Amino acid sequence: MKNLSLLVLSFVLLLGATACESELDLVPQGAPSSGNFWKTPADAKAGVNAIYALYSDDNMYGRGFFWLNNASDDIGTKPRQNAERIKNFIVDGAESDTKDIWRIHYEIMKRCNDVIRNIPKINLDEKTKNTMLGEAYFNHAVMHLELAYHYGDDRAGIPIQDRENPTNVYVPRAKNVAENYAYIAADLVKAAELLPYFNELTPDNYGRAHKTAAWGYLVRTYLYAKDWDNVIKYANMIVASGKHKLLDNFEDVFKIKNNWSSEYIWSVTSSAENTSLGSIFPGVCLEDKGWGAYNGWGNFYPTKELFDTYDPTDKRRSATILQKGDKFLYFGELVTFNEGKYIVSSSNRTGYQFNKYMEPFGYPKTTSGGIDIRYVNANGDKPSTALNVPLLRYADVILMLAEAKLMKGLNADTEINMIRHRAGLGDIAGATLTDLKRERRCELAGEWTDRHFDLVRWGDAQATYAKPLHHYNGTVIYPARNFNPAIHHVWPIPPDEIAVSKGALTQNKGW
């Protein structure tokens, strides 16, 4: 959330909480639920604010999820043991990089359920109460969806917390992931009914849930559920609302001034006043050690396979990927990527770098030579910036609409050509699913839309991962990999969560 005072309040609550020991532990996690709380409007506000606090956790949208997206053919990762295990589908769920994803999501869902259960009893005006409830339903659905498609399938879904009885902590897995998708969709429908449009929010509330964000996640939910009619229905509702449009220039999407542009639907929001809040992902993608100017972490790099997917005239290529010889601004100086002083380190596995998140690092340092904290966190151990990291943007909605139309045998030229026009590419006629897959890859590369699970749900992962991946100079950085679609279409549930579940949780088959 952008409002600094609200964030501080959330973190104060967080610091006073007891640590979570299992995914279904309903001990208060930053949002008190005891009888002496949930009495006043201030309690209600604090409880809602606590929902958002964990979005800034490094194991959420800082890097945690992207360790799993590392499996895709778009990403080459700095060599480290856990990254290699993920890449080769030999994880057990106990890896330090990813084991907290499950716990944190359930922690946030618990906070949402506290709000849903308690706020109706507090004396609030109807509009405020409805908005708070809408925020809780929305955030619960987003967390629920992210876990559902990562860990659930037609053999077993993920546990659905008992919303009415928080003492019922040992909840078994849903019968299948379709049950999860139905539950998620119902929450999002409620959220959309209760929430205002984004333009009805005051600036101090930017970053809170809003109506078209709920519709957008309905589109994504139904995409994973393969309910093409509802994908089309809710995507068209977003289009018809008139609240969103593509920015004219693709590279402008990833500029601080456009954090709240017409393309924004949902992001990890950051603060220009306190850049320790928000996602560290821009710094995680920055060259390892940042050529001595900043502590970039250098974890994720684009592959040659991704680079070669772009048409050379595609404007998105240079906006997405830095290649050898490219000029870019770095702390106020125009420099050349992978040449001279700015040659990449040995930990850069591909010889490329993602460019999407580099704008904050382009601003000059202060007159005293320090980092300008209007744009970048001065603490390189928390390399967050003032740039919002998109989780769902309007272009994604358009592409999901196109995909659903194609799956139904309908024409999707209008939607696909919208995306191509901005990229500087010509129209195509009779667009196919192959065209859609290419546009989705080129448009959303290096984002949280998750290329890996696109390949999984299309049934393309096994064949794609059977091909090696390459450095820009053509050398192999990953040999062919073995993806078993009967096992690797989901990830293993962290074994610590299974151990404390008293038999309620079972591991995904094959892991």
Coordinates of C-alpha atoms in Angstrom, one line a residue:
M1 CA 0.0 0.0 0.0
K2 CA 1.2 3.4 -0.8
N3 CA 0.1 5.1 2.4
L4 CA 3.2 4.9 4.6
S5 CA 1.4 5.3 7.9
L6 CA -0.9 2.4 7.1
L7 CA 2.1 0.2 6.2
V8 CA 3.9 1.1 9.3
L9 CA 0.9 0.2 11.3
S10 CA 0.7 -3.2 9.5
F11 CA 4.3 -3.9 10.3
V12 CA 3.9 -2.9 14.0
L13 CA 1.1 -5.5 14.2
L14 CA 3.3 -8.0 12.4
L15 CA 6.2 -7.6 14.8
G16 CA 3.9 -8.3 17.8
A17 CA 2.6 -11.6 16.3
T18 CA 3.5 -15.2 17.1
A19 CA 5.4 -16.9 14.3
C20 CA 3.4 -19.4 12.2
E21 CA 4.3 -23.1 12.6
S22 CA 2.1 -24.7 10.0
E23 CA 0.1 -23.7 6.9
L24 CA -3.2 -24.1 8.9
D25 CA -2.1 -22.4 12.1
L26 CA -4.8 -19.9 13.0
V27 CA -2.9 -18.2 15.8
P28 CA -3.0 -14.5 15.0
Q29 CA -0.5 -13.6 12.3
G30 CA -0.2 -9.9 12.5
A31 CA -4.0 -9.2 12.6
P32 CA -5.3 -10.0 16.1
S33 CA -8.4 -12.1 16.3
S34 CA -8.9 -12.3 20.1
G35 CA -12.1 -11.2 21.8
N36 CA -10.5 -7.9 23.0
F37 CA -9.9 -6.9 19.4
W38 CA -12.3 -6.4 16.5
K39 CA -14.3 -3.8 18.4
T40 CA -13.7 -0.4 16.8
P41 CA -13.2 1.1 13.4
A42 CA -9.5 1.5 14.2
D43 CA -9.4 -2.3 14.8
A44 CA -11.1 -2.9 11.5
K45 CA -8.6 -0.7 9.6
A46 CA -5.6 -2.3 11.3
G47 CA -6.9 -5.8 10.4
V48 CA -7.4 -4.9 6.8
N49 CA -4.0 -3.2 6.6
A50 CA -2.3 -6.4 7.9
I51 CA -3.5 -8.3 4.9
Y52 CA -1.1 -6.3 2.7
A53 CA 1.9 -6.3 4.9
L54 CA 3.4 -9.6 3.7
Y55 CA 3.3 -8.6 0.1
S56 CA 6.7 -7.1 0.7
D57 CA 8.2 -10.3 2.1
D58 CA 11.1 -11.4 0.0
N59 CA 9.7 -14.9 -0.2
M60 CA 6.6 -13.6 -1.8
Y61 CA 7.0 -11.3 -4.7
G62 CA 10.6 -10.4 -4.1
R63 CA 12.0 -13.7 -5.5
G64 CA 10.2 -16.6 -3.8
F65 CA 7.8 -17.4 -6.6
F66 CA 10.3 -16.6 -9.3
W67 CA 12.5 -19.4 -8.1
L68 CA 9.8 -21.7 -9.4
N69 CA 9.4 -19.8 -12.6
N70 CA 13.1 -20.4 -13.0
A71 CA 12.0 -23.8 -14.4
S72 CA 10.9 -22.1 -17.6
D73 CA 12.9 -21.8 -20.8
D74 CA 13.0 -18.0 -20.5
I75 CA 15.3 -18.0 -17.4
G76 CA 18.9 -18.7 -16.7
T77 CA 19.8 -18.5 -13.0
K78 CA 22.9 -17.7 -11.1
P79 CA 24.4 -21.1 -10.3
R80 CA 23.2 -22.2 -6.9
Q81 CA 22.1 -25.6 -5.6
N82 CA 18.4 -25.0 -5.1
A83 CA 18.1 -23.2 -8.5
E84 CA 19.6 -26.3 -10.2
R85 CA 17.2 -28.6 -8.3
I86 CA 14.2 -26.5 -9.4
K87 CA 15.4 -26.4 -13.0
N88 CA 15.8 -30.2 -13.1
F89 CA 12.5 -31.0 -11.2
I90 CA 14.3 -32.8 -8.4
V91 CA 13.1 -30.6 -5.5
D92 CA 11.5 -32.0 -2.4
G93 CA 9.7 -28.9 -1.2
A94 CA 12.0 -28.2 1.7
E95 CA 14.3 -25.9 -0.2
S96 CA 15.0 -22.7 1.7
D97 CA 14.1 -20.5 -1.4
T98 CA 10.6 -21.8 -1.8
K99 CA 9.4 -23.6 1.3
D100 CA 7.8 -20.5 2.8
I101 CA 5.5 -19.7 -0.2
W102 CA 2.8 -22.1 1.1
R103 CA 3.0 -20.8 4.7
I104 CA 2.9 -17.1 3.8
H105 CA -0.1 -17.5 1.5
Y106 CA -2.1 -19.3 4.2
E107 CA -1.1 -16.7 6.6
I108 CA -2.5 -13.9 4.4
M109 CA -5.7 -16.0 3.8
K110 CA -6.1 -16.3 7.6
R111 CA -5.9 -12.5 7.9
C112 CA -8.5 -12.1 5.2
N113 CA -10.8 -14.6 6.9
D114 CA -10.4 -12.7 10.2
V115 CA -11.7 -9.6 8.5
I116 CA -14.6 -11.4 6.8
R117 CA -15.7 -12.9 10.0
N118 CA -15.3 -9.9 12.3
I119 CA -15.9 -6.7 10.4
P120 CA -19.6 -7.2 9.9
K121 CA -19.9 -6.9 13.8
I122 CA -18.1 -3.6 14.0
N123 CA -20.0 -0.3 13.8
L124 CA -18.9 1.2 10.4
D125 CA -20.7 3.0 7.7
E126 CA -21.9 0.7 5.0
K127 CA -19.6 1.9 2.2
T128 CA -16.5 1.5 4.4
K129 CA -17.6 -1.9 5.6
N130 CA -18.3 -3.1 2.1
T131 CA -14.9 -1.9 0.8
M132 CA -13.1 -3.6 3.6
L133 CA -14.9 -6.9 3.0
G134 CA -14.2 -6.6 -0.7
E135 CA -10.5 -6.2 0.0
A136 CA -10.5 -9.3 2.1
Y137 CA -12.4 -11.4 -0.4
F138 CA -10.1 -10.2 -3.2
N139 CA -6.8 -10.8 -1.4
H140 CA -8.0 -14.2 -0.2
A141 CA -8.8 -15.2 -3.7
V142 CA -5.5 -14.0 -5.1
M143 CA -3.5 -16.0 -2.5
H144 CA -5.8 -19.0 -3.0
L145 CA -5.4 -19.0 -6.8
E146 CA -1.6 -18.7 -6.6
L147 CA -1.4 -21.8 -4.4
A148 CA -4.1 -23.7 -6.3
Y149 CA -2.4 -23.9 -9.6
H150 CA 1.1 -24.4 -8.1
Y151 CA 0.1 -27.3 -5.9
G152 CA -3.3 -28.6 -6.9
D153 CA -4.6 -30.8 -9.8
D154 CA -7.5 -33.1 -10.6
R155 CA -6.3 -35.6 -8.1
A156 CA -6.2 -33.3 -5.1
G157 CA -6.7 -29.6 -4.5
I158 CA -5.4 -27.5 -1.7
P159 CA -7.0 -27.1 1.8
I160 CA -9.8 -24.5 2.0
Q161 CA -9.6 -22.9 5.5
D162 CA -12.8 -23.0 7.6
R163 CA -13.8 -19.4 7.4
E164 CA -16.4 -19.6 10.1
N165 CA -14.6 -21.7 12.6
P166 CA -10.9 -20.6 13.0
T167 CA -10.3 -23.3 15.6
N168 CA -10.7 -26.0 12.9
V169 CA -7.1 -25.9 11.8
Y170 CA -6.6 -29.4 10.4
V171 CA -8.3 -29.1 7.1
P172 CA -7.8 -31.8 4.4
R173 CA -7.1 -31.1 0.8
A174 CA -10.0 -30.3 -1.5
K175 CA -11.2 -33.2 -3.6
N176 CA -9.6 -31.6 -6.7
V177 CA -8.4 -28.2 -7.9
A178 CA -11.8 -27.5 -9.6
E179 CA -13.2 -27.1 -6.1
N180 CA -10.6 -24.5 -5.4
Y181 CA -11.3 -22.6 -8.6
A182 CA -15.0 -22.5 -7.8
Y183 CA -14.4 -21.2 -4.3
I184 CA -11.9 -18.6 -5.7
A185 CA -14.4 -17.4 -8.3
A186 CA -17.1 -17.0 -5.8
D187 CA -14.9 -14.9 -3.6
L188 CA -13.9 -12.7 -6.6
V189 CA -17.5 -12.2 -7.6
K190 CA -18.3 -11.0 -4.0
A191 CA -15.2 -8.8 -4.1
A192 CA -16.2 -7.2 -7.4
E193 CA -19.7 -6.4 -6.1
L194 CA -18.3 -4.7 -3.0
L195 CA -15.3 -2.8 -4.4
P196 CA -15.0 0.6 -6.1
Y197 CA -13.3 1.2 -9.4
F198 CA -9.7 2.2 -9.1
N199 CA -10.4 5.8 -10.2
E200 CA -12.8 6.1 -7.2
L201 CA -9.9 5.6 -4.8
T202 CA -8.1 8.5 -3.3
P203 CA -4.3 8.6 -3.9
D204 CA -3.5 7.6 -0.4
N205 CA -5.4 4.4 -1.0
Y206 CA -3.8 3.4 -4.3
G207 CA -2.6 -0.1 -4.1
R208 CA -5.8 -1.4 -2.4
A209 CA -8.1 -3.8 -4.2
H210 CA -10.6 -2.5 -6.7
K211 CA -13.3 -3.7 -9.0
T212 CA -11.5 -4.4 -12.3
A213 CA -8.7 -6.2 -10.4
A214 CA -11.3 -8.6 -9.1
W215 CA -12.6 -9.1 -12.6
G216 CA -9.0 -9.5 -13.8
Y217 CA -8.3 -12.3 -11.4
L218 CA -11.6 -13.9 -12.4
V219 CA -10.3 -14.0 -15.9
R220 CA -7.1 -15.6 -14.7
T221 CA -9.0 -18.1 -12.5
Y222 CA -11.2 -19.2 -15.3
L223 CA -8.2 -19.4 -17.6
Y224 CA -6.6 -22.0 -15.3
A225 CA -10.0 -23.7 -15.0
K226 CA -10.3 -23.8 -18.8
D227 CA -13.7 -22.1 -18.6
W228 CA -13.4 -20.2 -21.8
D229 CA -16.9 -18.6 -21.7
N230 CA -16.2 -17.0 -18.4
V231 CA -12.8 -15.8 -19.4
I232 CA -14.4 -14.0 -22.3
K233 CA -17.2 -12.7 -20.1
Y234 CA -15.1 -11.1 -17.5
A235 CA -12.4 -9.9 -19.9
N236 CA -15.0 -8.2 -21.9
M237 CA -16.4 -6.6 -18.8
I238 CA -13.0 -5.0 -18.1
V239 CA -12.7 -3.8 -21.7
A240 CA -16.3 -2.4 -21.6
S241 CA -15.6 -0.6 -18.4
G242 CA -13.4 1.9 -20.2
K243 CA -11.1 2.0 -17.2
H244 CA -8.1 0.6 -18.9
K245 CA -6.1 0.9 -22.1
L246 CA -2.7 0.0 -23.4
L247 CA 0.0 2.7 -23.0
D248 CA 1.2 3.9 -26.4
N249 CA 4.8 2.8 -25.7
F250 CA 5.6 -0.6 -24.2
E251 CA 8.7 0.6 -22.4
D252 CA 6.6 3.2 -20.5
V253 CA 4.8 0.5 -18.7
F254 CA 7.9 0.0 -16.6
K255 CA 8.5 3.5 -15.5
I256 CA 7.8 4.9 -12.0
K257 CA 5.6 7.7 -13.3
N258 CA 3.3 5.0 -14.7
N259 CA 2.8 2.9 -11.6
W260 CA -0.9 3.8 -11.7
S261 CA -1.4 4.1 -15.4
S262 CA -4.3 2.9 -17.5
E263 CA -2.5 -0.4 -17.9
Y264 CA -2.2 -1.0 -14.2
I265 CA -4.6 -3.6 -12.7
W266 CA -2.6 -5.2 -9.8
S267 CA 1.0 -4.8 -8.7
V268 CA 3.3 -5.2 -5.7
T269 CA 3.3 -1.5 -4.8
S270 CA 6.3 0.3 -3.6
S271 CA 6.9 3.7 -1.9
A272 CA 9.0 6.5 -3.2
E273 CA 9.3 7.8 0.4
N274 CA 10.4 4.5 1.9
T275 CA 11.8 2.1 -0.7
S276 CA 12.3 -0.6 1.9
L277 CA 8.7 -1.5 1.2
G278 CA 7.7 -3.4 -1.9
S279 CA 9.3 -5.9 -4.1
I280 CA 13.1 -6.4 -4.2
F281 CA 12.7 -8.0 -7.6
P282 CA 14.3 -5.2 -9.6
G283 CA 17.5 -5.5 -7.6
V284 CA 17.3 -9.3 -7.7
C285 CA 17.5 -9.1 -11.5
L286 CA 20.2 -6.4 -11.6
E287 CA 23.7 -7.6 -12.5
D288 CA 25.5 -9.4 -9.6
K289 CA 27.2 -6.7 -7.5
G290 CA 25.9 -4.0 -9.9
W291 CA 29.3 -3.3 -11.5
G292 CA 30.4 -1.8 -8.1
A293 CA 27.7 0.9 -8.0
Y294 CA 25.0 -1.0 -6.2
N295 CA 24.5 -4.5 -4.7
G296 CA 22.5 -6.2 -7.4
W297 CA 21.8 -9.8 -6.7
G298 CA 22.0 -11.2 -10.3
N299 CA 19.7 -14.1 -9.8
F300 CA 17.6 -14.2 -13.0
Y301 CA 18.7 -13.7 -16.6
P302 CA 17.0 -14.0 -20.0
T303 CA 18.0 -17.0 -22.2
K304 CA 19.0 -16.9 -25.8
E305 CA 15.8 -18.8 -26.5
L306 CA 13.7 -16.0 -25.2
F307 CA 15.8 -13.4 -27.1
D308 CA 15.5 -15.3 -30.3
T309 CA 11.7 -15.5 -30.0
Y310 CA 11.4 -11.7 -30.7
D311 CA 11.2 -10.4 -34.3
P312 CA 14.3 -8.1 -34.6
T313 CA 11.8 -5.2 -35.3
D314 CA 9.8 -5.9 -32.1
K315 CA 10.1 -2.9 -29.8
R316 CA 9.6 -5.1 -26.8
R317 CA 12.9 -6.9 -27.3
S318 CA 15.1 -4.0 -26.3
A319 CA 12.7 -2.8 -23.6
T320 CA 12.8 -6.3 -22.1
I321 CA 16.4 -7.5 -22.6
L322 CA 19.8 -5.9 -22.6
Q323 CA 22.2 -7.5 -25.0
K324 CA 25.9 -6.9 -25.5
G325 CA 26.5 -3.4 -26.9
D326 CA 23.2 -1.9 -25.8
K327 CA 23.3 1.6 -24.3
F328 CA 21.5 2.2 -21.0
L329 CA 21.4 4.8 -18.2
Y330 CA 23.0 3.6 -15.0
F331 CA 22.9 6.1 -12.1
G332 CA 22.9 9.0 -14.5
E333 CA 25.6 7.7 -16.8
L334 CA 25.0 6.4 -20.3
V335 CA 26.9 3.1 -20.4
T336 CA 27.3 0.1 -22.7
F337 CA 26.1 -3.3 -21.5
N338 CA 28.6 -6.2 -21.4
E339 CA 31.5 -4.0 -22.6
G340 CA 34.4 -2.4 -20.8
K341 CA 33.6 -1.5 -17.2
Y342 CA 30.2 -2.9 -17.6
I343 CA 31.1 -6.4 -18.7
V344 CA 28.9 -9.0 -17.0
S345 CA 30.2 -11.1 -14.1
S346 CA 30.9 -14.8 -14.3
S347 CA 27.6 -15.6 -12.4
N348 CA 25.6 -14.2 -15.3
R349 CA 24.7 -17.4 -17.0
T350 CA 23.3 -16.1 -20.2
G351 CA 25.1 -12.9 -21.1
Y352 CA 21.9 -10.9 -21.1
Q353 CA 20.0 -9.0 -18.5
F354 CA 16.3 -8.1 -18.0
N355 CA 15.8 -4.4 -18.8
K356 CA 12.1 -4.1 -17.7
Y357 CA 13.0 -3.1 -14.2
M358 CA 16.1 -1.0 -14.8
E359 CA 14.5 2.5 -14.9
P360 CA 14.9 3.2 -11.2
F361 CA 18.7 2.5 -11.5
G362 CA 19.0 5.1 -14.2
Y363 CA 18.6 8.2 -12.0
P364 CA 21.8 10.0 -10.9
K365 CA 23.2 9.6 -7.4
T366 CA 23.0 12.5 -5.0
T367 CA 25.6 15.3 -5.0
S368 CA 27.3 13.6 -2.1
G369 CA 27.5 10.3 -4.2
G370 CA 24.8 8.5 -2.3
I371 CA 21.8 6.5 -3.7
D372 CA 18.8 8.8 -4.3
I373 CA 16.2 7.1 -2.1
R374 CA 13.3 8.7 -4.1
Y375 CA 14.0 5.9 -6.6
V376 CA 16.1 3.1 -5.1
N377 CA 16.6 1.7 -1.6
A378 CA 20.1 2.8 -0.3
N379 CA 20.4 -0.6 1.4
G380 CA 21.6 -3.1 -1.3
D381 CA 20.6 -6.0 1.0
K382 CA 17.0 -4.8 0.4
P383 CA 17.2 -3.7 -3.3
S384 CA 13.6 -2.5 -3.6
T385 CA 12.8 0.5 -5.8
A386 CA 9.9 3.0 -6.3
L387 CA 8.8 1.0 -9.3
N388 CA 5.7 -1.1 -8.9
V389 CA 6.2 -4.7 -10.0
P390 CA 3.2 -5.8 -12.1
L391 CA 1.3 -8.9 -11.2
L392 CA -1.6 -8.4 -13.6
R393 CA -1.8 -5.7 -16.3
Y394 CA -4.3 -4.9 -19.0
A395 CA -2.2 -6.5 -21.8
D396 CA -2.4 -9.8 -20.0
V397 CA -6.2 -9.5 -19.9
I398 CA -6.3 -8.9 -23.6
L399 CA -4.1 -11.9 -24.3
M400 CA -6.2 -14.1 -22.0
L401 CA -9.3 -13.0 -23.9
A402 CA -7.5 -13.9 -27.2
E403 CA -6.6 -17.3 -25.9
A404 CA -10.1 -18.1 -24.8
K405 CA -11.5 -17.1 -28.1
L406 CA -9.0 -19.3 -30.0
M407 CA -9.8 -22.2 -27.7
K408 CA -13.4 -21.8 -28.7
G409 CA -12.6 -21.6 -32.4
L410 CA -13.3 -17.9 -32.5
N411 CA -11.3 -15.2 -34.3
A412 CA -8.9 -13.3 -32.0
D413 CA -7.2 -11.1 -34.6
T414 CA -8.4 -7.9 -32.9
E415 CA -6.9 -8.7 -29.6
I416 CA -3.6 -10.1 -30.9
N417 CA -3.1 -7.2 -33.3
M418 CA -3.7 -4.7 -30.4
I419 CA -0.7 -6.2 -28.7
R420 CA 1.4 -6.4 -31.9
H421 CA 0.6 -2.8 -32.9
R422 CA 2.2 -1.4 -29.8
A423 CA 5.2 -3.6 -30.4
G424 CA 5.6 -2.0 -33.9
L425 CA 4.6 -5.2 -35.7
G426 CA 2.2 -5.6 -38.6
D427 CA -1.2 -7.1 -38.5
I428 CA -1.8 -10.8 -38.9
A429 CA -4.9 -12.4 -40.1
G430 CA -6.3 -15.7 -39.0
A431 CA -4.2 -15.7 -35.8
T432 CA -3.6 -19.2 -34.3
L433 CA -2.8 -20.5 -30.9
T434 CA 0.9 -20.5 -32.0
D435 CA 0.7 -16.8 -32.6
L436 CA -1.0 -16.3 -29.2
K437 CA 1.8 -18.2 -27.4
R438 CA 4.5 -16.2 -29.1
E439 CA 2.8 -12.8 -28.3
R440 CA 2.2 -13.9 -24.7
R441 CA 5.9 -14.9 -24.3
C442 CA 7.2 -11.7 -25.8
E443 CA 4.8 -9.4 -24.0
L444 CA 5.1 -10.9 -20.5
A445 CA 8.7 -12.1 -20.3
G446 CA 10.3 -11.8 -16.9
E447 CA 6.9 -11.0 -15.2
W448 CA 4.9 -12.9 -12.6
T449 CA 2.4 -14.3 -15.1
D450 CA 4.5 -17.4 -15.0
R451 CA 5.9 -18.7 -18.3
H452 CA 6.5 -22.1 -16.7
F453 CA 2.8 -22.7 -15.9
D454 CA 1.8 -21.3 -19.3
L455 CA 3.8 -24.2 -20.8
V456 CA 2.3 -26.7 -18.3
R457 CA -1.3 -25.7 -18.9
W458 CA -0.8 -25.8 -22.7
G459 CA 0.7 -29.2 -22.5
D460 CA 4.0 -27.9 -24.0
A461 CA 6.3 -28.3 -21.0
Q462 CA 7.7 -31.8 -21.8
A463 CA 8.7 -31.0 -25.4
T464 CA 10.0 -27.6 -24.5
Y465 CA 12.2 -28.7 -21.7
A466 CA 13.6 -31.6 -23.7
K467 CA 15.6 -28.9 -25.6
P468 CA 18.8 -27.3 -24.2
L469 CA 19.1 -23.7 -23.3
H470 CA 21.8 -21.4 -24.4
H471 CA 24.1 -18.4 -23.6
Y472 CA 24.0 -15.5 -26.0
N473 CA 27.2 -16.9 -27.7
G474 CA 25.5 -20.2 -28.4
T475 CA 27.0 -22.4 -25.7
V476 CA 24.7 -24.7 -23.8
I477 CA 23.9 -23.5 -20.3
Y478 CA 21.3 -26.2 -19.5
P479 CA 21.1 -29.5 -21.3
A480 CA 17.8 -31.2 -22.1
R481 CA 15.7 -31.8 -19.1
N482 CA 13.2 -34.4 -18.1
F483 CA 9.8 -33.1 -17.4
N484 CA 7.2 -35.8 -16.5
P485 CA 3.7 -34.2 -17.0
A486 CA 2.1 -36.8 -14.7
I487 CA 4.3 -35.5 -11.8
H488 CA 5.9 -32.1 -12.5
H489 CA 2.7 -30.2 -13.5
V490 CA 2.6 -29.3 -9.8
W491 CA 5.2 -28.6 -7.2
P492 CA 5.7 -30.7 -4.0
I493 CA 4.0 -29.4 -0.8
P494 CA 6.6 -28.4 1.8
P495 CA 7.2 -31.5 4.0
D496 CA 7.2 -29.5 7.2
E497 CA 3.6 -28.6 6.5
I498 CA 2.7 -32.2 6.0
A499 CA 4.4 -33.2 9.2
V500 CA 2.4 -30.8 11.4
S501 CA -1.0 -31.5 9.7
K502 CA -1.8 -34.6 11.7
G503 CA -2.5 -36.5 8.5
A504 CA -4.7 -33.8 6.9
L505 CA -2.2 -33.1 4.2
T506 CA -0.9 -35.6 1.7
Q507 CA 2.0 -35.0 -0.7
N508 CA 1.5 -34.6 -4.5
K509 CA 1.9 -37.9 -6.2
G510 CA 5.3 -38.7 -7.5
W511 CA 7.2 -36.2 -5.4

